[in-house]
C-alpha cells in the first residue's frame, strides 16, 4: 500500500494536468454543438463525399447533426488520443523510471518482494487511468445537461467504455515494455500510441489492411461502428485485453529476473 500511495503522489500532477486538459477540450466541443447543429446537415453531406479521408475517421457513417455523431468524431478524437498518450506515459514510465532516476537500489533494499512492487505499480497505473476516465465521463455528461440536450446514455457509455479498455490495453503493453528498459522510455510509449492510431486509419482506408484492426486497440473504439452496431466489438475488445494481459505477464517475468542497475 505504501508503494501504491507513493506512486499516486508522484503521478498526481501529471494526472491532474492530463485530466483537466482532456475534460476542458471535450467540454468546449460539447458547448459548441448547439451553435453548430443547424449547419451540420450540410457538413455531414460534405464529409460523406470526401472518399478515403471520410472513411479514415468514420465520418461517412455518422450524422453530425446528432449529438452522438458529433460527439463520436469531435470528442472521440480528443479522448482517444489524449487518453492513449496518458496511458502510454503511465505504463512506460512505471518501471523504467526507477533505474533512470537511480532509485531502484533504494526501493529493492526494503523488505518488499519484487512481485509486490510490480503489483503496486500496476495497480497505481490502473487507478490513475480509471480516475481520469471517470472524471472525463462525468464532466461530459454534465456538459450535455448544461446545453439542454437529451443524453444518449447507451451510446455515450459504450464509447467511454471502449476508450477506457483501449487505455488499459495500451498501458498494459507499455508496462510490459517498461520492464525491458533501463532508462526513461517516454518516446517509446508515445510512439507506440501514435503508431496504433495510424494503423487504425490505414485499416479504415484500405480493405486489404483491415486485418490491422486485430492489432490496434483503436479498432474497437470507432464511434461510427459503435453507433451503427449499438454495441462494442467484443471480439476485438477481448483480443485487446488479451494483448494487455500477456504484455503484463511478460513484464512480470522479465522484471522478476532482471539485474537491476
PDB file of C-alpha atoms in Angstrom:
ATOM      1  CA  UNK A   1       0.000   0.000   0.000  1.00  0.00           C
ATOM      2  CA  UNK A   2       2.903   2.356   0.756  1.00  0.00           C
ATOM      3  CA  UNK A   3       4.352   1.919  -2.736  1.00  0.00           C
ATOM      4  CA  UNK A   4       0.896   2.310  -4.288  1.00  0.00           C
ATOM      5  CA  UNK A   5       0.291   5.601  -2.468  1.00  0.00           C
ATOM      6  CA  UNK A   6       3.811   6.797  -3.292  1.00  0.00           C
ATOM      7  CA  UNK A   7       3.170   6.172  -6.998  1.00  0.00           C
ATOM      8  CA  UNK A   8      -0.079   8.117  -6.808  1.00  0.00           C
ATOM      9  CA  UNK A   9       1.648  11.047  -5.116  1.00  0.00           C
ATOM     10  CA  UNK A  10       4.331  11.060  -7.797  1.00  0.00           C
ATOM     11  CA  UNK A  11       1.777  10.998 -10.596  1.00  0.00           C
ATOM     12  CA  UNK A  12      -0.830  13.374  -9.160  1.00  0.00           C
ATOM     13  CA  UNK A  13       0.362  16.448 -11.079  1.00  0.00           C
ATOM     14  CA  UNK A  14       0.515  14.586 -14.385  1.00  0.00           C
ATOM     15  CA  UNK A  15      -2.910  13.062 -13.741  1.00  0.00           C
ATOM     16  CA  UNK A  16      -4.413  16.443 -12.895  1.00  0.00           C
ATOM     17  CA  UNK A  17      -2.972  18.145 -15.987  1.00  0.00           C
ATOM     18  CA  UNK A  18      -3.995  15.422 -18.426  1.00  0.00           C
ATOM     19  CA  UNK A  19      -7.464  15.071 -16.891  1.00  0.00           C
ATOM     20  CA  UNK A  20      -8.066  18.823 -16.910  1.00  0.00           C
ATOM     21  CA  UNK A  21      -6.797  19.191 -20.491  1.00  0.00           C
ATOM     22  CA  UNK A  22      -8.887  16.352 -21.929  1.00  0.00           C
ATOM     23  CA  UNK A  23     -12.003  17.335 -19.962  1.00  0.00           C
ATOM     24  CA  UNK A  24     -11.721  21.015 -20.882  1.00  0.00           C
ATOM     25  CA  UNK A  25     -11.341  20.340 -24.616  1.00  0.00           C
ATOM     26  CA  UNK A  26     -14.190  17.849 -24.501  1.00  0.00           C
ATOM     27  CA  UNK A  27     -16.485  20.301 -22.714  1.00  0.00           C
ATOM     28  CA  UNK A  28     -15.670  23.038 -25.227  1.00  0.00           C
ATOM     29  CA  UNK A  29     -16.669  20.696 -28.075  1.00  0.00           C
ATOM     30  CA  UNK A  30     -19.954  19.827 -26.380  1.00  0.00           C
ATOM     31  CA  UNK A  31     -20.757  23.501 -25.705  1.00  0.00           C
ATOM     32  CA  UNK A  32     -20.138  24.300 -29.381  1.00  0.00           C
ATOM     33  CA  UNK A  33     -22.656  21.710 -30.572  1.00  0.00           C
ATOM     34  CA  UNK A  34     -25.867  23.804 -30.169  1.00  0.00           C
ATOM     35  CA  UNK A  35     -24.409  26.627 -32.285  1.00  0.00           C
ATOM     36  CA  UNK A  36     -23.234  24.251 -34.982  1.00  0.00           C
ATOM     37  CA  UNK A  37     -26.147  21.809 -35.005  1.00  0.00           C
ATOM     38  CA  UNK A  38     -28.169  23.620 -37.663  1.00  0.00           C
ATOM     39  CA  UNK A  39     -25.181  23.663 -40.024  1.00  0.00           C
ATOM     40  CA  UNK A  40     -24.227  20.051 -39.536  1.00  0.00           C
ATOM     41  CA  UNK A  41     -26.515  18.521 -42.178  1.00  0.00           C
ATOM     42  CA  UNK A  42     -24.511  20.141 -44.966  1.00  0.00           C
ATOM     43  CA  UNK A  43     -21.274  19.252 -43.174  1.00  0.00           C
ATOM     44  CA  UNK A  44     -22.316  15.594 -42.997  1.00  0.00           C
ATOM     45  CA  UNK A  45     -23.019  15.546 -46.717  1.00  0.00           C
ATOM     46  CA  UNK A  46     -19.677  17.165 -47.453  1.00  0.00           C
ATOM     47  CA  UNK A  47     -17.721  14.700 -45.306  1.00  0.00           C
ATOM     48  CA  UNK A  48     -19.624  11.749 -46.761  1.00  0.00           C
ATOM     49  CA  UNK A  49     -18.402  12.717 -50.232  1.00  0.00           C
ATOM     50  CA  UNK A  50     -14.723  13.018 -49.329  1.00  0.00           C
ATOM     51  CA  UNK A  51     -13.883   9.388 -50.048  1.00  0.00           C
ATOM     52  CA  UNK A  52     -10.902   7.879 -48.231  1.00  0.00           C
ATOM     53  CA  UNK A  53     -10.486  10.855 -45.929  1.00  0.00           C
ATOM     54  CA  UNK A  54     -14.018  10.412 -44.578  1.00  0.00           C
ATOM     55  CA  UNK A  55     -13.575   6.643 -44.274  1.00  0.00           C
ATOM     56  CA  UNK A  56     -10.334   7.091 -42.341  1.00  0.00           C
ATOM     57  CA  UNK A  57     -12.194   8.740 -39.464  1.00  0.00           C
ATOM     58  CA  UNK A  58     -15.607   7.114 -39.919  1.00  0.00           C
ATOM     59  CA  UNK A  59     -17.161  10.460 -40.869  1.00  0.00           C
ATOM     60  CA  UNK A  60     -19.088   8.945 -43.767  1.00  0.00           C
ATOM     61  CA  UNK A  61     -21.218   6.835 -41.398  1.00  0.00           C
ATOM     62  CA  UNK A  62     -22.337   9.343 -38.769  1.00  0.00           C
ATOM     63  CA  UNK A  63     -24.704  12.303 -38.729  1.00  0.00           C
ATOM     64  CA  UNK A  64     -23.011  15.432 -37.395  1.00  0.00           C
ATOM     65  CA  UNK A  65     -26.419  16.960 -36.796  1.00  0.00           C
ATOM     66  CA  UNK A  66     -26.991  14.494 -33.946  1.00  0.00           C
ATOM     67  CA  UNK A  67     -25.150  14.741 -30.633  1.00  0.00           C
ATOM     68  CA  UNK A  68     -23.916  11.156 -30.810  1.00  0.00           C
ATOM     69  CA  UNK A  69     -22.444  11.599 -34.287  1.00  0.00           C
ATOM     70  CA  UNK A  70     -20.807  14.910 -33.406  1.00  0.00           C
ATOM     71  CA  UNK A  71     -19.519  13.518 -30.106  1.00  0.00           C
ATOM     72  CA  UNK A  72     -18.112  10.324 -31.624  1.00  0.00           C
ATOM     73  CA  UNK A  73     -15.887  12.223 -34.071  1.00  0.00           C
ATOM     74  CA  UNK A  74     -15.016  15.548 -32.441  1.00  0.00           C
ATOM     75  CA  UNK A  75     -14.865  14.425 -28.826  1.00  0.00           C
ATOM     76  CA  UNK A  76     -13.822  10.876 -29.679  1.00  0.00           C
ATOM     77  CA  UNK A  77     -10.511  12.035 -31.151  1.00  0.00           C
ATOM     78  CA  UNK A  78      -9.782  14.102 -28.045  1.00  0.00           C
ATOM     79  CA  UNK A  79     -10.494  11.255 -25.638  1.00  0.00           C
ATOM     80  CA  UNK A  80      -8.848   8.681 -27.887  1.00  0.00           C
ATOM     81  CA  UNK A  81      -5.535  10.429 -28.482  1.00  0.00           C
ATOM     82  CA  UNK A  82      -5.345  12.164 -25.102  1.00  0.00           C
ATOM     83  CA  UNK A  83      -6.205   9.000 -23.201  1.00  0.00           C
ATOM     84  CA  UNK A  84      -3.827   6.899 -25.284  1.00  0.00           C
ATOM     85  CA  UNK A  85      -0.921   9.293 -24.630  1.00  0.00           C
ATOM     86  CA  UNK A  86      -1.618   9.428 -20.898  1.00  0.00           C
ATOM     87  CA  UNK A  87      -1.940   5.659 -20.503  1.00  0.00           C
ATOM     88  CA  UNK A  88       1.207   5.087 -22.573  1.00  0.00           C
ATOM     89  CA  UNK A  89       3.169   7.520 -20.408  1.00  0.00           C
ATOM     90  CA  UNK A  90       1.883   5.908 -17.210  1.00  0.00           C
ATOM     91  CA  UNK A  91       2.718   2.400 -18.353  1.00  0.00           C
ATOM     92  CA  UNK A  92       6.108   3.055 -19.949  1.00  0.00           C
ATOM     93  CA  UNK A  93       7.483   5.086 -17.020  1.00  0.00           C
ATOM     94  CA  UNK A  94       6.195   2.822 -14.277  1.00  0.00           C
ATOM     95  CA  UNK A  95       9.251   0.546 -14.039  1.00  0.00           C
ATOM     96  CA  UNK A  96      11.895   2.230 -16.183  1.00  0.00           C
ATOM     97  CA  UNK A  97      11.901   5.412 -14.084  1.00  0.00           C
ATOM     98  CA  UNK A  98      13.343   3.558 -11.083  1.00  0.00           C
ATOM     99  CA  UNK A  99      16.560   2.769 -12.943  1.00  0.00           C
ATOM    100  CA  UNK A 100      16.769   6.041 -14.855  1.00  0.00           C
ATOM    101  CA  UNK A 101      16.465   8.022 -11.601  1.00  0.00           C
ATOM    102  CA  UNK A 102      18.667   5.536  -9.683  1.00  0.00           C
ATOM    103  CA  UNK A 103      16.030   4.850  -7.035  1.00  0.00           C
ATOM    104  CA  UNK A 104      15.709   1.129  -7.800  1.00  0.00           C
ATOM    105  CA  UNK A 105      18.558   0.200  -5.452  1.00  0.00           C
ATOM    106  CA  UNK A 106      16.875   2.029  -2.578  1.00  0.00           C
ATOM    107  CA  UNK A 107      13.471   0.541  -3.329  1.00  0.00           C
ATOM    108  CA  UNK A 108      14.704  -3.041  -3.618  1.00  0.00           C
ATOM    109  CA  UNK A 109      16.636  -2.925  -0.328  1.00  0.00           C
ATOM    110  CA  UNK A 110      13.352  -2.736   1.565  1.00  0.00           C
ATOM    111  CA  UNK A 111      11.743  -5.956   2.836  1.00  0.00           C
ATOM    112  CA  UNK A 112       9.282  -5.985  -0.043  1.00  0.00           C
ATOM    113  CA  UNK A 113       9.297  -8.586  -2.800  1.00  0.00           C
ATOM    114  CA  UNK A 114       9.606  -7.587  -6.429  1.00  0.00           C
ATOM    115  CA  UNK A 115       6.200  -9.170  -7.006  1.00  0.00           C
ATOM    116  CA  UNK A 116       4.584  -6.766  -4.550  1.00  0.00           C
ATOM    117  CA  UNK A 117       6.432  -3.812  -6.066  1.00  0.00           C
ATOM    118  CA  UNK A 118       5.252  -4.744  -9.563  1.00  0.00           C
ATOM    119  CA  UNK A 119       1.673  -5.275  -8.410  1.00  0.00           C
ATOM    120  CA  UNK A 120       1.564  -1.970  -6.530  1.00  0.00           C
ATOM    121  CA  UNK A 121       2.897  -0.085  -9.552  1.00  0.00           C
ATOM    122  CA  UNK A 122       0.461  -1.804 -11.905  1.00  0.00           C
ATOM    123  CA  UNK A 123      -2.466  -1.029  -9.599  1.00  0.00           C
ATOM    124  CA  UNK A 124      -1.438   2.632  -9.458  1.00  0.00           C
ATOM    125  CA  UNK A 125      -1.412   2.815 -13.276  1.00  0.00           C
ATOM    126  CA  UNK A 126      -4.876   1.251 -13.497  1.00  0.00           C
ATOM    127  CA  UNK A 127      -6.177   3.510 -10.725  1.00  0.00           C
ATOM    128  CA  UNK A 128      -4.945   6.697 -12.432  1.00  0.00           C
ATOM    129  CA  UNK A 129      -6.467   5.687 -15.775  1.00  0.00           C
ATOM    130  CA  UNK A 130      -9.747   4.868 -14.024  1.00  0.00           C
ATOM    131  CA  UNK A 131      -9.832   8.234 -12.234  1.00  0.00           C
ATOM    132  CA  UNK A 132      -9.146  10.117 -15.477  1.00  0.00           C
ATOM    133  CA  UNK A 133     -11.928   8.294 -17.302  1.00  0.00           C
ATOM    134  CA  UNK A 134     -14.498   8.715 -14.525  1.00  0.00           C
ATOM    135  CA  UNK A 135     -13.869  12.462 -14.289  1.00  0.00           C
ATOM    136  CA  UNK A 136     -13.921  12.943 -18.059  1.00  0.00           C
ATOM    137  CA  UNK A 137     -17.119  10.885 -18.367  1.00  0.00           C
ATOM    138  CA  UNK A 138     -18.790  12.813 -15.542  1.00  0.00           C
ATOM    139  CA  UNK A 139     -17.901  16.224 -16.956  1.00  0.00           C
ATOM    140  CA  UNK A 140     -19.033  15.221 -20.433  1.00  0.00           C
ATOM    141  CA  UNK A 141     -22.431  14.215 -19.035  1.00  0.00           C
ATOM    142  CA  UNK A 142     -22.682  17.495 -17.106  1.00  0.00           C
ATOM    143  CA  UNK A 143     -21.811  19.396 -20.290  1.00  0.00           C
ATOM    144  CA  UNK A 144     -24.639  17.699 -22.187  1.00  0.00           C
ATOM    145  CA  UNK A 145     -27.039  18.548 -19.384  1.00  0.00           C
ATOM    146  CA  UNK A 146     -25.858  22.161 -19.457  1.00  0.00           C
ATOM    147  CA  UNK A 147     -26.682  22.589 -23.163  1.00  0.00           C
ATOM    148  CA  UNK A 148     -30.093  21.004 -22.667  1.00  0.00           C
ATOM    149  CA  UNK A 149     -29.538  18.024 -24.942  1.00  0.00           C
ATOM    150  CA  UNK A 150     -31.120  14.654 -24.254  1.00  0.00           C
ATOM    151  CA  UNK A 151     -28.319  12.335 -23.179  1.00  0.00           C
ATOM    152  CA  UNK A 152     -27.966   9.170 -25.285  1.00  0.00           C
ATOM    153  CA  UNK A 153     -26.799   7.136 -22.299  1.00  0.00           C
ATOM    154  CA  UNK A 154     -26.178   3.848 -24.054  1.00  0.00           C
ATOM    155  CA  UNK A 155     -24.105   5.269 -26.888  1.00  0.00           C
ATOM    156  CA  UNK A 156     -22.093   7.612 -24.670  1.00  0.00           C
ATOM    157  CA  UNK A 157     -21.403   4.898 -22.098  1.00  0.00           C
ATOM    158  CA  UNK A 158     -20.337   2.425 -24.769  1.00  0.00           C
ATOM    159  CA  UNK A 159     -17.951   4.929 -26.337  1.00  0.00           C
ATOM    160  CA  UNK A 160     -16.372   5.802 -22.995  1.00  0.00           C
ATOM    161  CA  UNK A 161     -16.113   2.123 -22.064  1.00  0.00           C
ATOM    162  CA  UNK A 162     -14.320   1.433 -25.342  1.00  0.00           C
ATOM    163  CA  UNK A 163     -11.819   4.240 -24.703  1.00  0.00           C
ATOM    164  CA  UNK A 164     -11.258   3.010 -21.150  1.00  0.00           C
ATOM    165  CA  UNK A 165     -10.500  -0.518 -22.363  1.00  0.00           C
ATOM    166  CA  UNK A 166      -8.215   0.880 -25.068  1.00  0.00           C
ATOM    167  CA  UNK A 167      -6.254   2.850 -22.482  1.00  0.00           C
ATOM    168  CA  UNK A 168      -5.901  -0.208 -20.241  1.00  0.00           C
ATOM    169  CA  UNK A 169      -4.580  -2.217 -23.180  1.00  0.00           C
ATOM    170  CA  UNK A 170      -2.016   0.421 -24.138  1.00  0.00           C
ATOM    171  CA  UNK A 171      -0.964   0.843 -20.506  1.00  0.00           C
ATOM    172  CA  UNK A 172      -0.561  -2.933 -20.160  1.00  0.00           C
ATOM    173  CA  UNK A 173       1.584  -3.199 -23.277  1.00  0.00           C
ATOM    174  CA  UNK A 174       3.736  -0.249 -22.215  1.00  0.00           C
ATOM    175  CA  UNK A 175       4.031  -1.659 -18.687  1.00  0.00           C
ATOM    176  CA  UNK A 176       5.447  -4.863 -20.169  1.00  0.00           C
ATOM    177  CA  UNK A 177       7.857  -2.919 -22.383  1.00  0.00           C
ATOM    178  CA  UNK A 178       8.936  -0.841 -19.380  1.00  0.00           C
ATOM    179  CA  UNK A 179      10.392  -3.931 -17.712  1.00  0.00           C
ATOM    180  CA  UNK A 180      12.935  -4.209 -20.544  1.00  0.00           C
ATOM    181  CA  UNK A 181      14.064  -0.579 -20.381  1.00  0.00           C
ATOM    182  CA  UNK A 182      16.828   0.823 -18.203  1.00  0.00           C
ATOM    183  CA  UNK A 183      16.174   4.463 -18.987  1.00  0.00           C
ATOM    184  CA  UNK A 184      13.024   6.506 -19.416  1.00  0.00           C
ATOM    185  CA  UNK A 185      11.107   5.388 -22.473  1.00  0.00           C
ATOM    186  CA  UNK A 186       8.627   8.230 -22.901  1.00  0.00           C
ATOM    187  CA  UNK A 187       9.377   8.396 -26.619  1.00  0.00           C
ATOM    188  CA  UNK A 188       8.736   4.672 -26.928  1.00  0.00           C
ATOM    189  CA  UNK A 189       5.365   4.967 -25.206  1.00  0.00           C
ATOM    190  CA  UNK A 190       4.177   7.974 -27.182  1.00  0.00           C
ATOM    191  CA  UNK A 191       5.492   6.474 -30.416  1.00  0.00           C
ATOM    192  CA  UNK A 192       3.557   3.269 -29.822  1.00  0.00           C
ATOM    193  CA  UNK A 193       0.319   5.179 -29.130  1.00  0.00           C
ATOM    194  CA  UNK A 194       0.719   7.216 -32.325  1.00  0.00           C
ATOM    195  CA  UNK A 195       1.569   4.092 -34.328  1.00  0.00           C
ATOM    196  CA  UNK A 196      -1.588   2.335 -33.117  1.00  0.00           C
ATOM    197  CA  UNK A 197      -3.674   5.377 -34.050  1.00  0.00           C
ATOM    198  CA  UNK A 198      -2.368   5.500 -37.616  1.00  0.00           C
ATOM    199  CA  UNK A 199      -2.673   1.735 -38.055  1.00  0.00           C
ATOM    200  CA  UNK A 200      -6.386   2.152 -37.422  1.00  0.00           C
ATOM    201  CA  UNK A 201      -6.601   4.952 -40.005  1.00  0.00           C
ATOM    202  CA  UNK A 202      -4.878   2.719 -42.559  1.00  0.00           C
ATOM    203  CA  UNK A 203      -7.286  -0.117 -41.730  1.00  0.00           C
ATOM    204  CA  UNK A 204     -10.237   2.235 -42.315  1.00  0.00           C
ATOM    205  CA  UNK A 205      -8.937   3.428 -45.665  1.00  0.00           C
ATOM    206  CA  UNK A 206      -7.968   0.109 -47.233  1.00  0.00           C
ATOM    207  CA  UNK A 207      -9.976  -3.119 -47.173  1.00  0.00           C
ATOM    208  CA  UNK A 208      -6.762  -5.086 -47.703  1.00  0.00           C
ATOM    209  CA  UNK A 209      -5.392  -3.644 -44.453  1.00  0.00           C
ATOM    210  CA  UNK A 210      -8.485  -4.433 -42.390  1.00  0.00           C
ATOM    211  CA  UNK A 211      -6.517  -7.110 -40.525  1.00  0.00           C
ATOM    212  CA  UNK A 212      -4.790  -4.245 -38.682  1.00  0.00           C
ATOM    213  CA  UNK A 213      -7.992  -3.891 -36.638  1.00  0.00           C
ATOM    214  CA  UNK A 214      -6.845  -7.035 -34.837  1.00  0.00           C
ATOM    215  CA  UNK A 215      -3.610  -5.301 -33.837  1.00  0.00           C
ATOM    216  CA  UNK A 216      -4.556  -1.752 -32.877  1.00  0.00           C
ATOM    217  CA  UNK A 217      -6.734  -1.013 -29.827  1.00  0.00           C
ATOM    218  CA  UNK A 218      -8.281   1.897 -31.730  1.00  0.00           C
ATOM    219  CA  UNK A 219     -10.068  -0.727 -33.815  1.00  0.00           C
ATOM    220  CA  UNK A 220     -12.802  -1.206 -31.199  1.00  0.00           C
ATOM    221  CA  UNK A 221     -13.121   2.479 -30.272  1.00  0.00           C
ATOM    222  CA  UNK A 222     -14.570   3.558 -33.626  1.00  0.00           C
ATOM    223  CA  UNK A 223     -17.577   5.713 -32.757  1.00  0.00           C
ATOM    224  CA  UNK A 224     -19.168   5.019 -36.142  1.00  0.00           C
ATOM    225  CA  UNK A 225     -19.038   1.267 -35.532  1.00  0.00           C
ATOM    226  CA  UNK A 226     -20.444   1.589 -32.011  1.00  0.00           C
ATOM    227  CA  UNK A 227     -23.319   3.824 -33.158  1.00  0.00           C
ATOM    228  CA  UNK A 228     -24.114   1.595 -36.150  1.00  0.00           C
ATOM    229  CA  UNK A 229     -23.993  -1.721 -34.299  1.00  0.00           C
ATOM    230  CA  UNK A 230     -25.262  -0.464 -30.947  1.00  0.00           C
ATOM    231  CA  UNK A 231     -22.569  -2.426 -29.119  1.00  0.00           C
ATOM    232  CA  UNK A 232     -18.830  -2.903 -28.773  1.00  0.00           C
ATOM    233  CA  UNK A 233     -16.951  -5.319 -30.982  1.00  0.00           C
ATOM    234  CA  UNK A 234     -16.424  -7.805 -28.161  1.00  0.00           C
ATOM    235  CA  UNK A 235     -14.064  -9.942 -30.231  1.00  0.00           C
ATOM    236  CA  UNK A 236     -11.651  -7.087 -30.831  1.00  0.00           C
ATOM    237  CA  UNK A 237     -12.010  -5.800 -27.262  1.00  0.00           C
ATOM    238  CA  UNK A 238     -11.340  -9.250 -25.784  1.00  0.00           C
ATOM    239  CA  UNK A 239      -8.330  -9.678 -28.059  1.00  0.00           C
ATOM    240  CA  UNK A 240      -7.047  -6.284 -26.941  1.00  0.00           C
ATOM    241  CA  UNK A 241      -7.393  -7.206 -23.281  1.00  0.00           C
ATOM    242  CA  UNK A 242      -5.522 -10.434 -24.012  1.00  0.00           C
ATOM    243  CA  UNK A 243      -2.658  -8.439 -25.578  1.00  0.00           C
ATOM    244  CA  UNK A 244      -2.505  -6.255 -22.481  1.00  0.00           C
ATOM    245  CA  UNK A 245      -2.557  -9.187 -20.048  1.00  0.00           C
ATOM    246  CA  UNK A 246       0.122 -11.103 -21.960  1.00  0.00           C
ATOM    247  CA  UNK A 247       2.329  -7.986 -22.044  1.00  0.00           C
ATOM    248  CA  UNK A 248       1.917  -7.528 -18.297  1.00  0.00           C
ATOM    249  CA  UNK A 249       2.801 -11.175 -17.663  1.00  0.00           C
ATOM    250  CA  UNK A 250       5.915 -10.873 -19.816  1.00  0.00           C
ATOM    251  CA  UNK A 251       6.840  -7.723 -17.899  1.00  0.00           C
ATOM    252  CA  UNK A 252       6.469  -9.574 -14.588  1.00  0.00           C
ATOM    253  CA  UNK A 253       8.661 -12.466 -15.741  1.00  0.00           C
ATOM    254  CA  UNK A 254      11.332 -10.111 -17.069  1.00  0.00           C
ATOM    255  CA  UNK A 255      11.432  -7.824 -14.026  1.00  0.00           C
ATOM    256  CA  UNK A 256      11.493 -10.677 -11.523  1.00  0.00           C
ATOM    257  CA  UNK A 257      14.691 -11.984 -13.167  1.00  0.00           C
ATOM    258  CA  UNK A 258      16.157  -8.630 -14.185  1.00  0.00           C
ATOM    259  CA  UNK A 259      19.567  -7.495 -12.977  1.00  0.00           C
ATOM    260  CA  UNK A 260      18.746  -4.056 -11.654  1.00  0.00           C
ATOM    261  CA  UNK A 261      21.454  -1.465 -12.266  1.00  0.00           C
TER     262      UNK A 261
END
